PDB file of C-alpha atoms in Angstrom:
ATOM      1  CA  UNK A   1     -38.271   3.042 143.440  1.00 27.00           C
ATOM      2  CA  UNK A   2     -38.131  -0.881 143.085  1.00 29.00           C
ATOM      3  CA  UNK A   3     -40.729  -2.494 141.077  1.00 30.00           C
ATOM      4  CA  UNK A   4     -41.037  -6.321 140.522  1.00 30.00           C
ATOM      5  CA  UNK A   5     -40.905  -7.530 137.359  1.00 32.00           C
ATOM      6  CA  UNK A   6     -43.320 -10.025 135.916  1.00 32.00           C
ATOM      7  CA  UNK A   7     -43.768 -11.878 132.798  1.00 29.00           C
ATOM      8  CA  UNK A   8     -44.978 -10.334 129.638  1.00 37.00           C
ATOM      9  CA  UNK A   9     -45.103 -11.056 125.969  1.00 37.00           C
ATOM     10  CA  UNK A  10     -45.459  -7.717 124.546  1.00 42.00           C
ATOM     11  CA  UNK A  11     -42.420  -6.044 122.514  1.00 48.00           C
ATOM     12  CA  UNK A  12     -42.043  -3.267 120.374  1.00 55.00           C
ATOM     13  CA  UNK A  13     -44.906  -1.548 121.111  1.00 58.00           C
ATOM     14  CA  UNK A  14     -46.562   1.339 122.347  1.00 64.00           C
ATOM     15  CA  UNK A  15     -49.017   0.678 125.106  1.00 60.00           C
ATOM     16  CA  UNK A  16     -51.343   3.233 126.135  1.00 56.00           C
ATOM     17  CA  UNK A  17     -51.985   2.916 129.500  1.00 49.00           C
ATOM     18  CA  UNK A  18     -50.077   3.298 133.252  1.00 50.00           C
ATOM     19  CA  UNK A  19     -49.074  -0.357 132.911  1.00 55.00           C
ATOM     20  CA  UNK A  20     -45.263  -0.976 132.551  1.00 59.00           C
ATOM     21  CA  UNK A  21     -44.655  -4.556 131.050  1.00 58.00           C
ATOM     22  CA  UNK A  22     -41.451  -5.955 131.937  1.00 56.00           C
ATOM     23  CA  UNK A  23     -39.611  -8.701 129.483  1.00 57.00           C
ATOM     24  CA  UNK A  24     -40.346 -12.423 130.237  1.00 53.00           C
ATOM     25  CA  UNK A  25     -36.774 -13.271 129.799  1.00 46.00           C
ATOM     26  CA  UNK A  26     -35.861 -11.173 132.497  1.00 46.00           C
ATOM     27  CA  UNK A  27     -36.603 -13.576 135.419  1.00 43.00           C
ATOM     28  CA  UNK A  28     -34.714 -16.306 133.372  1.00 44.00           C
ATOM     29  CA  UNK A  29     -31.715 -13.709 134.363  1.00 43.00           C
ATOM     30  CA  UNK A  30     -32.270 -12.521 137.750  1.00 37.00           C
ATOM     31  CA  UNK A  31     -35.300 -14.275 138.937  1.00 39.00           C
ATOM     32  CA  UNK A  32     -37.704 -11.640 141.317  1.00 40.00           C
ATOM     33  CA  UNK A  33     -36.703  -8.414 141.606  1.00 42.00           C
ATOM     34  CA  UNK A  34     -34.942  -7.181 144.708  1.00 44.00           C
ATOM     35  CA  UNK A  35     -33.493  -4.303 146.106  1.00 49.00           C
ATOM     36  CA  UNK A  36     -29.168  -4.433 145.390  1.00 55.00           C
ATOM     37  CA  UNK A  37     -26.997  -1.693 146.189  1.00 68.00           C
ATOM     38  CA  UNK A  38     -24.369  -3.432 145.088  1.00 88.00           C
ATOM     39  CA  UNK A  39     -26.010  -3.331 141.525  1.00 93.00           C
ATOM     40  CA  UNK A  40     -25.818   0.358 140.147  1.00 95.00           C
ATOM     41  CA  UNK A  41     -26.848   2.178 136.136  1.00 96.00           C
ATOM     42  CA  UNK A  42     -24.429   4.293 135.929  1.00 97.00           C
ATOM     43  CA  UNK A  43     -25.207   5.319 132.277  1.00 98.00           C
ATOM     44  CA  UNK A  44     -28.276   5.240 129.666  1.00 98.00           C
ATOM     45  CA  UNK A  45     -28.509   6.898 126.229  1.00 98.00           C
ATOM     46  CA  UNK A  46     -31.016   6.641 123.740  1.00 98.00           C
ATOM     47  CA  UNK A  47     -30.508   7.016 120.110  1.00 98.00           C
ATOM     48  CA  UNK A  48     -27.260   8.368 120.811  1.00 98.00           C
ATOM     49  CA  UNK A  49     -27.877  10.985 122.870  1.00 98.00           C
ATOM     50  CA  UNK A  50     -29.947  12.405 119.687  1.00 98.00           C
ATOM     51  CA  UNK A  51     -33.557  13.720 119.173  1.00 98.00           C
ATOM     52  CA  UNK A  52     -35.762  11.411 117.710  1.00 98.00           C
ATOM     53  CA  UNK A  53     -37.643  13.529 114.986  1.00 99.00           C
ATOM     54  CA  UNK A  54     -40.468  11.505 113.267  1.00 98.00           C
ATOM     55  CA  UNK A  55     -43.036  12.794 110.564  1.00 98.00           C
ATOM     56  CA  UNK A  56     -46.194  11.167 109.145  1.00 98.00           C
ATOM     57  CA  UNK A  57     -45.054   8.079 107.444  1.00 97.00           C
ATOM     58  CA  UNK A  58     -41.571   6.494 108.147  1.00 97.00           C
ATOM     59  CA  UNK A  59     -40.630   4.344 111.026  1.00 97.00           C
ATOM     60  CA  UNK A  60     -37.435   5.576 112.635  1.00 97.00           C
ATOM     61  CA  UNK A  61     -35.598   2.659 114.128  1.00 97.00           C
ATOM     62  CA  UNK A  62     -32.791   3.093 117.029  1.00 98.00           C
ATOM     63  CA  UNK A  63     -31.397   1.648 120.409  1.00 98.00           C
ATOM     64  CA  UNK A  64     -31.268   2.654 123.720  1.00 98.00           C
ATOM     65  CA  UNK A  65     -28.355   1.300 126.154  1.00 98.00           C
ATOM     66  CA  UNK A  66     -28.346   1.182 129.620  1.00 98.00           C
ATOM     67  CA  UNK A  67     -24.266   0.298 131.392  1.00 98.00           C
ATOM     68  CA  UNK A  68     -24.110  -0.960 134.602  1.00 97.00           C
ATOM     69  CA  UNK A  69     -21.728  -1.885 136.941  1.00 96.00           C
ATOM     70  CA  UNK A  70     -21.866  -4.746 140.127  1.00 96.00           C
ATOM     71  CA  UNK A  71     -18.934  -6.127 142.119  1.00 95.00           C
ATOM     72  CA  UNK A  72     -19.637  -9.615 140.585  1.00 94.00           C
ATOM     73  CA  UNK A  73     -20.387  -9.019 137.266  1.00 96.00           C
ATOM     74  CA  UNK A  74     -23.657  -7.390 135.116  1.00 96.00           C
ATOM     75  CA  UNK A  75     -26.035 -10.341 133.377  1.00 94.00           C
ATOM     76  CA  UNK A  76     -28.971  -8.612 132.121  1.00 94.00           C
ATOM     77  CA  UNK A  77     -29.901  -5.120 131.079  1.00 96.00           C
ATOM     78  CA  UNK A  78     -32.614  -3.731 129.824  1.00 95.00           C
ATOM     79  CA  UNK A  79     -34.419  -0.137 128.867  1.00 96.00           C
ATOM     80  CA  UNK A  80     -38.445   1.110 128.168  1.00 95.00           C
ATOM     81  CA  UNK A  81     -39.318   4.445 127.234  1.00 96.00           C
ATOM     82  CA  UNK A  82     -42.505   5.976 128.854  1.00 95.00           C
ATOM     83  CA  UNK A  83     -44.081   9.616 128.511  1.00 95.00           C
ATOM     84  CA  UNK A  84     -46.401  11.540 131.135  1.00 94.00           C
ATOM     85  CA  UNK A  85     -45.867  14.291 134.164  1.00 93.00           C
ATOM     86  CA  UNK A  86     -44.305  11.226 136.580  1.00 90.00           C
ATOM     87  CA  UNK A  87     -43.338   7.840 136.666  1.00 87.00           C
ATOM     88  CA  UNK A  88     -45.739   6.487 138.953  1.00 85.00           C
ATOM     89  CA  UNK A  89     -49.259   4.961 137.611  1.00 82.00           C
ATOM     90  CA  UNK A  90     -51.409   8.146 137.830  1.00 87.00           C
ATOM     91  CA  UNK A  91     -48.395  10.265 135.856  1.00 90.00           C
ATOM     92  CA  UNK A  92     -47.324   7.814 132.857  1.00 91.00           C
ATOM     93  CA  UNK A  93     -49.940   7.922 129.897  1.00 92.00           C
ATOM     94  CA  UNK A  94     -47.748   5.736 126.970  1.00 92.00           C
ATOM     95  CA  UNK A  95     -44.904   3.373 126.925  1.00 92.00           C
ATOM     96  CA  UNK A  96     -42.498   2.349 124.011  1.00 94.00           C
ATOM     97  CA  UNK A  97     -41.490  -0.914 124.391  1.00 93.00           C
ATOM     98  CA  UNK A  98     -38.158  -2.250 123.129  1.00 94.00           C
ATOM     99  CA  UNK A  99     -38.770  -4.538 120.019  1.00 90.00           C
ATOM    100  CA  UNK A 100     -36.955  -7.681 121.798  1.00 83.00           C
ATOM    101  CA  UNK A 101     -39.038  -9.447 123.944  1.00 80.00           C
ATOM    102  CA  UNK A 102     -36.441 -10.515 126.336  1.00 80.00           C
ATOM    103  CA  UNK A 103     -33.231  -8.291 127.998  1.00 85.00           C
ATOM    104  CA  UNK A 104     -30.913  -6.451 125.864  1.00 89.00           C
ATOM    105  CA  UNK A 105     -27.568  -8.352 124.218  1.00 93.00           C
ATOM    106  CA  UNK A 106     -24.271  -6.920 126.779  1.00 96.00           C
ATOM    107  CA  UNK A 107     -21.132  -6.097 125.881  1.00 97.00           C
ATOM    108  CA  UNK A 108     -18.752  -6.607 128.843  1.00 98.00           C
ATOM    109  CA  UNK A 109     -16.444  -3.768 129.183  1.00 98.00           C
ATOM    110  CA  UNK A 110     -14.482  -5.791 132.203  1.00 98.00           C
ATOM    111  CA  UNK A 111     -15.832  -8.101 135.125  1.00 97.00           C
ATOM    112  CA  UNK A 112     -17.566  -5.838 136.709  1.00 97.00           C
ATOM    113  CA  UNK A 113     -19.334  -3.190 133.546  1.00 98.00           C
ATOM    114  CA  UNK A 114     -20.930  -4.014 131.090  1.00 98.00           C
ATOM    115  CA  UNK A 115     -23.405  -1.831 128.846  1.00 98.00           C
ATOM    116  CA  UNK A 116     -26.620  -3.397 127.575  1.00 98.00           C
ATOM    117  CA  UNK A 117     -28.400  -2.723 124.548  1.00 98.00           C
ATOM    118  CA  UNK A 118     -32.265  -3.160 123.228  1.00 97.00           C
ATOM    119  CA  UNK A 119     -33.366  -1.922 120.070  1.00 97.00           C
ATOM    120  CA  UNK A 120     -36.841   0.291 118.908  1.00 97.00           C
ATOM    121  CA  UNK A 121     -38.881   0.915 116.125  1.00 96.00           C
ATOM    122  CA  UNK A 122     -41.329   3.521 116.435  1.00 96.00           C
ATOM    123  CA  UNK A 123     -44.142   3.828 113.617  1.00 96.00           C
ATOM    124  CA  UNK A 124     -45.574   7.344 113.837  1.00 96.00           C
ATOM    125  CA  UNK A 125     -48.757   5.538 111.903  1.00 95.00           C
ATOM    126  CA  UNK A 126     -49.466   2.995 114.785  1.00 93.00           C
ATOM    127  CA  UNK A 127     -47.238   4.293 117.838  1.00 93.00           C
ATOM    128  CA  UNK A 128     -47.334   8.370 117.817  1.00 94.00           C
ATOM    129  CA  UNK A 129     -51.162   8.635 117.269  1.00 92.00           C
ATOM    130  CA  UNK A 130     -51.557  12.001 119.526  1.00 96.00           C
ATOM    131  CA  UNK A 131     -49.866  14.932 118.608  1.00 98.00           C
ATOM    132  CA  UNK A 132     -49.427  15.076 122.574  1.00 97.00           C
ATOM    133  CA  UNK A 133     -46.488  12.652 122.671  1.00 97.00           C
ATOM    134  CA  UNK A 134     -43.758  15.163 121.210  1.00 98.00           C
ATOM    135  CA  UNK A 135     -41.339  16.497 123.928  1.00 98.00           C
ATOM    136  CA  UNK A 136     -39.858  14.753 126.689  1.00 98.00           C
ATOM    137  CA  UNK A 137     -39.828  10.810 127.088  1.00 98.00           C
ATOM    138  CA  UNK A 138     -37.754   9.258 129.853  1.00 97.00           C
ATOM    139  CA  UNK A 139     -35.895   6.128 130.005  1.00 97.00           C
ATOM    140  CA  UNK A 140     -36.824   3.151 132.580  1.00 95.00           C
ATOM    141  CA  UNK A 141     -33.832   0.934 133.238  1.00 96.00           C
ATOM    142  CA  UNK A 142     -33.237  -2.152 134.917  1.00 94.00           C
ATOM    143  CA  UNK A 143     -29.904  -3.916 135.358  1.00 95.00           C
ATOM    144  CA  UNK A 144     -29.000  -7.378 137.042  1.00 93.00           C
ATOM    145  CA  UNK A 145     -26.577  -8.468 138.646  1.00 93.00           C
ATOM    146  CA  UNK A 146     -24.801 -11.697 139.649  1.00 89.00           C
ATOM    147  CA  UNK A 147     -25.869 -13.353 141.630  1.00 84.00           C
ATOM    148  CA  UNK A 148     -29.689 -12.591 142.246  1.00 80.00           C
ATOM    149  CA  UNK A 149     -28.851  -8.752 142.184  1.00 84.00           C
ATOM    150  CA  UNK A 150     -31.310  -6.168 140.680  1.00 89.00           C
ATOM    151  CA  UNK A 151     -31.776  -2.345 140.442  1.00 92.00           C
ATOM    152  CA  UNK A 152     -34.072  -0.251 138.211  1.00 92.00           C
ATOM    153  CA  UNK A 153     -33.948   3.599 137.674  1.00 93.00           C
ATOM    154  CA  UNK A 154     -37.536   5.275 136.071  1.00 93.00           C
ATOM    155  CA  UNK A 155     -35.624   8.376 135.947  1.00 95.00           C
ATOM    156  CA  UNK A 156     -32.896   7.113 134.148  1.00 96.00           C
ATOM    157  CA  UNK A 157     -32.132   9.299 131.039  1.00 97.00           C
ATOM    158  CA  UNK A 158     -34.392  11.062 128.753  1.00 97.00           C
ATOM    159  CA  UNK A 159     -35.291  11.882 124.824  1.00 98.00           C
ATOM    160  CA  UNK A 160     -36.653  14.491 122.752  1.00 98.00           C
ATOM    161  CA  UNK A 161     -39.308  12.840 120.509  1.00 98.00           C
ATOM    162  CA  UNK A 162     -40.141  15.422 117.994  1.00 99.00           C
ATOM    163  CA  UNK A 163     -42.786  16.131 114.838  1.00 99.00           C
ATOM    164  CA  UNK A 164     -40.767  17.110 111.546  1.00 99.00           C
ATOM    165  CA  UNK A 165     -41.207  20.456 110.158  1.00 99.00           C
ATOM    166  CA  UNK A 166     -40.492  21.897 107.029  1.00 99.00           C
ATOM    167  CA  UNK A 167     -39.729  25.027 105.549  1.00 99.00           C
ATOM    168  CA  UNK A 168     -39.604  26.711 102.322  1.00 99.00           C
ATOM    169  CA  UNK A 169     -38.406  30.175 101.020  1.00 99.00           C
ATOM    170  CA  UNK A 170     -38.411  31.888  97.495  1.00 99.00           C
ATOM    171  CA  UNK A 171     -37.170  35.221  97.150  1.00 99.00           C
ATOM    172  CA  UNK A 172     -38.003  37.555  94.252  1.00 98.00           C
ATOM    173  CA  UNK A 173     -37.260  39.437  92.025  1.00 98.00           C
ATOM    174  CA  UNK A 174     -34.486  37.416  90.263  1.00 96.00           C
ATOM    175  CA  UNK A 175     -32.056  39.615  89.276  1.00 97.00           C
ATOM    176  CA  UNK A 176     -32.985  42.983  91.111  1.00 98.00           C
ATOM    177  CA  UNK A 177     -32.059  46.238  91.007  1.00 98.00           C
ATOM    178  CA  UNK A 178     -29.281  47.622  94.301  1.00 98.00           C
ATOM    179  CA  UNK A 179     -31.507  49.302  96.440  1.00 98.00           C
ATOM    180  CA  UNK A 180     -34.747  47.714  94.979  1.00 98.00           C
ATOM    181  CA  UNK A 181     -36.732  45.637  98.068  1.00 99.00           C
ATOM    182  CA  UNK A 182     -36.225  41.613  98.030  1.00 99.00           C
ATOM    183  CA  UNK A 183     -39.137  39.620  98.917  1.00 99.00           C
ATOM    184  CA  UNK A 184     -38.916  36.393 100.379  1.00 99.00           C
ATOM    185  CA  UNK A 185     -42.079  33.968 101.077  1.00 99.00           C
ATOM    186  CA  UNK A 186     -42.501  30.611 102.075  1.00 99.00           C
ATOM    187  CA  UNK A 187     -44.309  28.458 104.534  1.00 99.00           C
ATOM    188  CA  UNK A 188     -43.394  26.431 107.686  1.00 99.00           C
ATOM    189  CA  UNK A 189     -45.502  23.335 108.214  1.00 99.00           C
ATOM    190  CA  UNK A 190     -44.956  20.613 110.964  1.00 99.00           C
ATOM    191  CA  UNK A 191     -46.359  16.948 110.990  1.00 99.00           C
ATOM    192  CA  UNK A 192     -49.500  15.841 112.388  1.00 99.00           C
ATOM    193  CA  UNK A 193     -49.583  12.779 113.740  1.00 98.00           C
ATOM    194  CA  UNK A 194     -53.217  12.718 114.685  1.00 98.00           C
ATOM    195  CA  UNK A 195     -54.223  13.114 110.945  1.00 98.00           C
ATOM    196  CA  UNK A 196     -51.103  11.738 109.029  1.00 98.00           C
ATOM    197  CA  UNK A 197     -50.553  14.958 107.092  1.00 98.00           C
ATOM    198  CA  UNK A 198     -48.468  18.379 107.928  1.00 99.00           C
ATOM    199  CA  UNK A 199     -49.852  21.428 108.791  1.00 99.00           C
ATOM    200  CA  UNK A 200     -49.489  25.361 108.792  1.00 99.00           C
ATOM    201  CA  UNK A 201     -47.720  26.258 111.949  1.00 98.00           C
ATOM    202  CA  UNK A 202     -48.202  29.618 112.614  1.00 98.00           C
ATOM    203  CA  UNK A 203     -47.425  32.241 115.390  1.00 98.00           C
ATOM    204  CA  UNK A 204     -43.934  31.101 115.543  1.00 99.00           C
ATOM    205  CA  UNK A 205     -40.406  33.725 115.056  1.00 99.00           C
ATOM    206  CA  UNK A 206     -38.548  32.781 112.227  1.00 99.00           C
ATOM    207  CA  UNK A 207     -35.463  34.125 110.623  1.00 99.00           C
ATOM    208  CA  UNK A 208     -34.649  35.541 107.292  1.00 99.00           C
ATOM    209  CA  UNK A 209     -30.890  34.936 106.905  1.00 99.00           C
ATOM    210  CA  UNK A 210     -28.062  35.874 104.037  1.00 99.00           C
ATOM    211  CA  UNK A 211     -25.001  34.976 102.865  1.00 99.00           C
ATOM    212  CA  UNK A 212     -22.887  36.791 100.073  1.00 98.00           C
ATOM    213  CA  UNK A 213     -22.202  34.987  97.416  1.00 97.00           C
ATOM    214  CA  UNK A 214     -18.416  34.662  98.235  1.00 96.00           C
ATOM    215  CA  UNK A 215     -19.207  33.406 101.824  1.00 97.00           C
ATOM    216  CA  UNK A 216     -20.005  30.339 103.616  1.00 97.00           C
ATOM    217  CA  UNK A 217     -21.702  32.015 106.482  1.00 98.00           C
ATOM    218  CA  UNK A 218     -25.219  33.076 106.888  1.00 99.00           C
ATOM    219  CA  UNK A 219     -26.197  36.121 109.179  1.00 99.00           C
ATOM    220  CA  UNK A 220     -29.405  36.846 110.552  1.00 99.00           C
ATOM    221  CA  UNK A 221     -31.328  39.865 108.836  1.00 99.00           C
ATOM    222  CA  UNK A 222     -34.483  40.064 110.873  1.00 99.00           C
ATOM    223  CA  UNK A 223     -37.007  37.752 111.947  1.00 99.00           C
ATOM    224  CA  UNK A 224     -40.793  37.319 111.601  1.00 99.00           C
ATOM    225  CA  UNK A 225     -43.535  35.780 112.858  1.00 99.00           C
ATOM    226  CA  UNK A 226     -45.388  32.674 110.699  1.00 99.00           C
ATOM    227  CA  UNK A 227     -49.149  33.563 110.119  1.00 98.00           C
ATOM    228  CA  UNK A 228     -52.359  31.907 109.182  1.00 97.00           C
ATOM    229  CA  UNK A 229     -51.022  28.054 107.145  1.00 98.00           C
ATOM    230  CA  UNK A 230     -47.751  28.901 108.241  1.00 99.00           C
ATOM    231  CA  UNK A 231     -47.234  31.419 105.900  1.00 99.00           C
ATOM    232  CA  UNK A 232     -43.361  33.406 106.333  1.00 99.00           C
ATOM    233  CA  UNK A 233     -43.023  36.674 104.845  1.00 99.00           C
ATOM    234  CA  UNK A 234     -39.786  39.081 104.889  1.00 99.00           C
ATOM    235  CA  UNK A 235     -39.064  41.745 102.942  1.00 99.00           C
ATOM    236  CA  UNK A 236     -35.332  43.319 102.524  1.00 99.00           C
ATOM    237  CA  UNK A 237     -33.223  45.783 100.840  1.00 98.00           C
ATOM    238  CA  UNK A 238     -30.807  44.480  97.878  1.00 98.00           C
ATOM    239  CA  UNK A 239     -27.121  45.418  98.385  1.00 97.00           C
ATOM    240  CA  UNK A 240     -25.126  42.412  96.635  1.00 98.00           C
ATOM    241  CA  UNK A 241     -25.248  39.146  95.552  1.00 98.00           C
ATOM    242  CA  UNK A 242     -26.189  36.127  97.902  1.00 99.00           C
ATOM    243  CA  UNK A 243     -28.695  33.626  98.886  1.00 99.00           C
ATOM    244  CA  UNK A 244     -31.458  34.502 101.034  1.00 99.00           C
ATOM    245  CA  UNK A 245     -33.075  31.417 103.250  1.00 99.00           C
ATOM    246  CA  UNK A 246     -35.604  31.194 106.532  1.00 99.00           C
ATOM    247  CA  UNK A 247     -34.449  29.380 109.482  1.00 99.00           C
ATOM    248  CA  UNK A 248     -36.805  28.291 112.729  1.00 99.00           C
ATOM    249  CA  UNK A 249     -35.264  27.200 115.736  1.00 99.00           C
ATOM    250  CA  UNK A 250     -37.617  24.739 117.003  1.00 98.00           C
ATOM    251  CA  UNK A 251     -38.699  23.471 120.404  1.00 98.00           C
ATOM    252  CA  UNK A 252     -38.508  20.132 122.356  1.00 97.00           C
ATOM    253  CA  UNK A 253     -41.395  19.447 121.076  1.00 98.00           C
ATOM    254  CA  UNK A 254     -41.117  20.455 116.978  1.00 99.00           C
ATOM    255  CA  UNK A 255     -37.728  20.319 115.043  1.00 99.00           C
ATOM    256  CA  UNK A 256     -36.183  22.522 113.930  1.00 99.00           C
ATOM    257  CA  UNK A 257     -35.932  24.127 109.668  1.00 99.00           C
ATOM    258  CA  UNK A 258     -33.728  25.965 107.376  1.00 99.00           C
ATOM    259  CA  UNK A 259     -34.983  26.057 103.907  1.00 99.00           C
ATOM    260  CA  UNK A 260     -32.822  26.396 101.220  1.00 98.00           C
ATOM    261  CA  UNK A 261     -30.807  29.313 100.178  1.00 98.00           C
ATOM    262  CA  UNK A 262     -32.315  31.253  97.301  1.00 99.00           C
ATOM    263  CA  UNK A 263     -29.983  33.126  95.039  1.00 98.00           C
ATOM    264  CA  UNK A 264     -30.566  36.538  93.588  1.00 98.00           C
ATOM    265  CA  UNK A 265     -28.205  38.622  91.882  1.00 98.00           C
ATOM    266  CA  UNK A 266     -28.268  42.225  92.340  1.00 98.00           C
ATOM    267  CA  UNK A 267     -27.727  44.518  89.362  1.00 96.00           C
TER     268      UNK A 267
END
């Protein structure tokens, strides 16, 4: 797909809508946007190649870089994230914008590659205000090349954008009897972004895990299911001495927990 650019002021956003806004600086580059095969993206990665795990409060700031090679050299590079079922007008429903307002600063690897980077700060206050925007965001990139060259990719690499969770686990009694039954409870909550506050997530397997006191390495015991609040309850049989913890796995859409290891010595 090619898709003229045209001037906008808007940066570091989130825009709610179908519309993609492209950076003002990038005609300044490239002038209009035309169809170069001689331009190719042969790489983006955003954040790393990490998830992006946000909770109810704290902006999470990273970059997103998009290399690109072209027989005469790369001038201009630059990266938007959007979210929705396609990349067309009808499919998108938000777009994170890159907090410069122009193209990304490059990095010229020789004269024809260079890799392009633009930088984001997402504000789970402001920009993740429906709990709807966790999973999969894709990366739209455009790269330019000399002279007049363009090419853009919506399709171009993707992200896991996930709400924090949390997990606890206490296990009692402290010190038990060999043989006696362990009990551990906590609670697995995950972040709302709709209401700024965390929530019981229930319905969802988690695992009670063990390690021996003398070891480094947990094994899995059994696993459960969360219920109403996001309540976790397991119940074991006490051989030896070792910390007992819960561990969920997570989903593209919710990160995953461990909560800390409990001791309880066995008498």
């Amino acid at each position: 797909m090619r898709i003229r650019a045209s001037v906008a002021a808007l940066s570091g956003a989130l825009v709610l809508s179908s519309a993609l806004v492209f950076p003002a600086a990038a005609q300044a580059h490239a002038g209009p946007m035309t169809s170069d095969d001689d331009t190719t993206i042969t790489k983006v990665v955003v954040n790393g190649g990490k998830d992006l795990v946000l909770g109810t409060t704290a902006k999470k700031s990273f970059t997103a870089t998009v290399t690109a090679t072209d027989p005469d050299g790369v001038t201009a590079g630059w990266v938007a994230l959007w979210h929705g079922t396609s990349f067309d007008d009808q499919g998108r429903d938000a777009t994170l914008l890159p907090a410069e307002e122009g193209t990304g600063s490059c990095v010229a690897a020789d004269a024809q590659t260079s890799t392009c980077t633009v930088h984001f700060t997402v504000d789970p206050k402001t920009d993740l205000t429906d709990n709807a925007f966790a999973g999969t965001w894709h990366a739209y990139a455009i790269a330019y090349g000399m002279p007049s060259g363009s090419t853009n990719n919506g399709y171009a690499g993707t992200v896991h954008i996930k709400r924090n969770t949390t997990l606890t686990g206490d296990a009692s009694p402290e010190p038990v009897a060999k043989g006696r039954t362990v009990t551990v409870k906590g609670a697995l909550t995950r972040a709302d972004w709709e209401t700024g506050a965390y929530a019981g997530l229930s319905g969802r397997s988690v695992k009670l895990q063990f390690r021996k006191v003398d070891s480094s390495t947990y094994t899995t015991l059994k696993t459960v299911t969360s219920t109403t609040g996001g309540a976790v309850t397991a119940t074991t049989t006490a051989t030896t001495d070792g910390y007992y913890r819960f561990s969920y796995a997570g989903t593209t859409a919710t990160d995953a927990a461990t909560s800390s290891g409990d001791f309880v010595n066995v008498q």
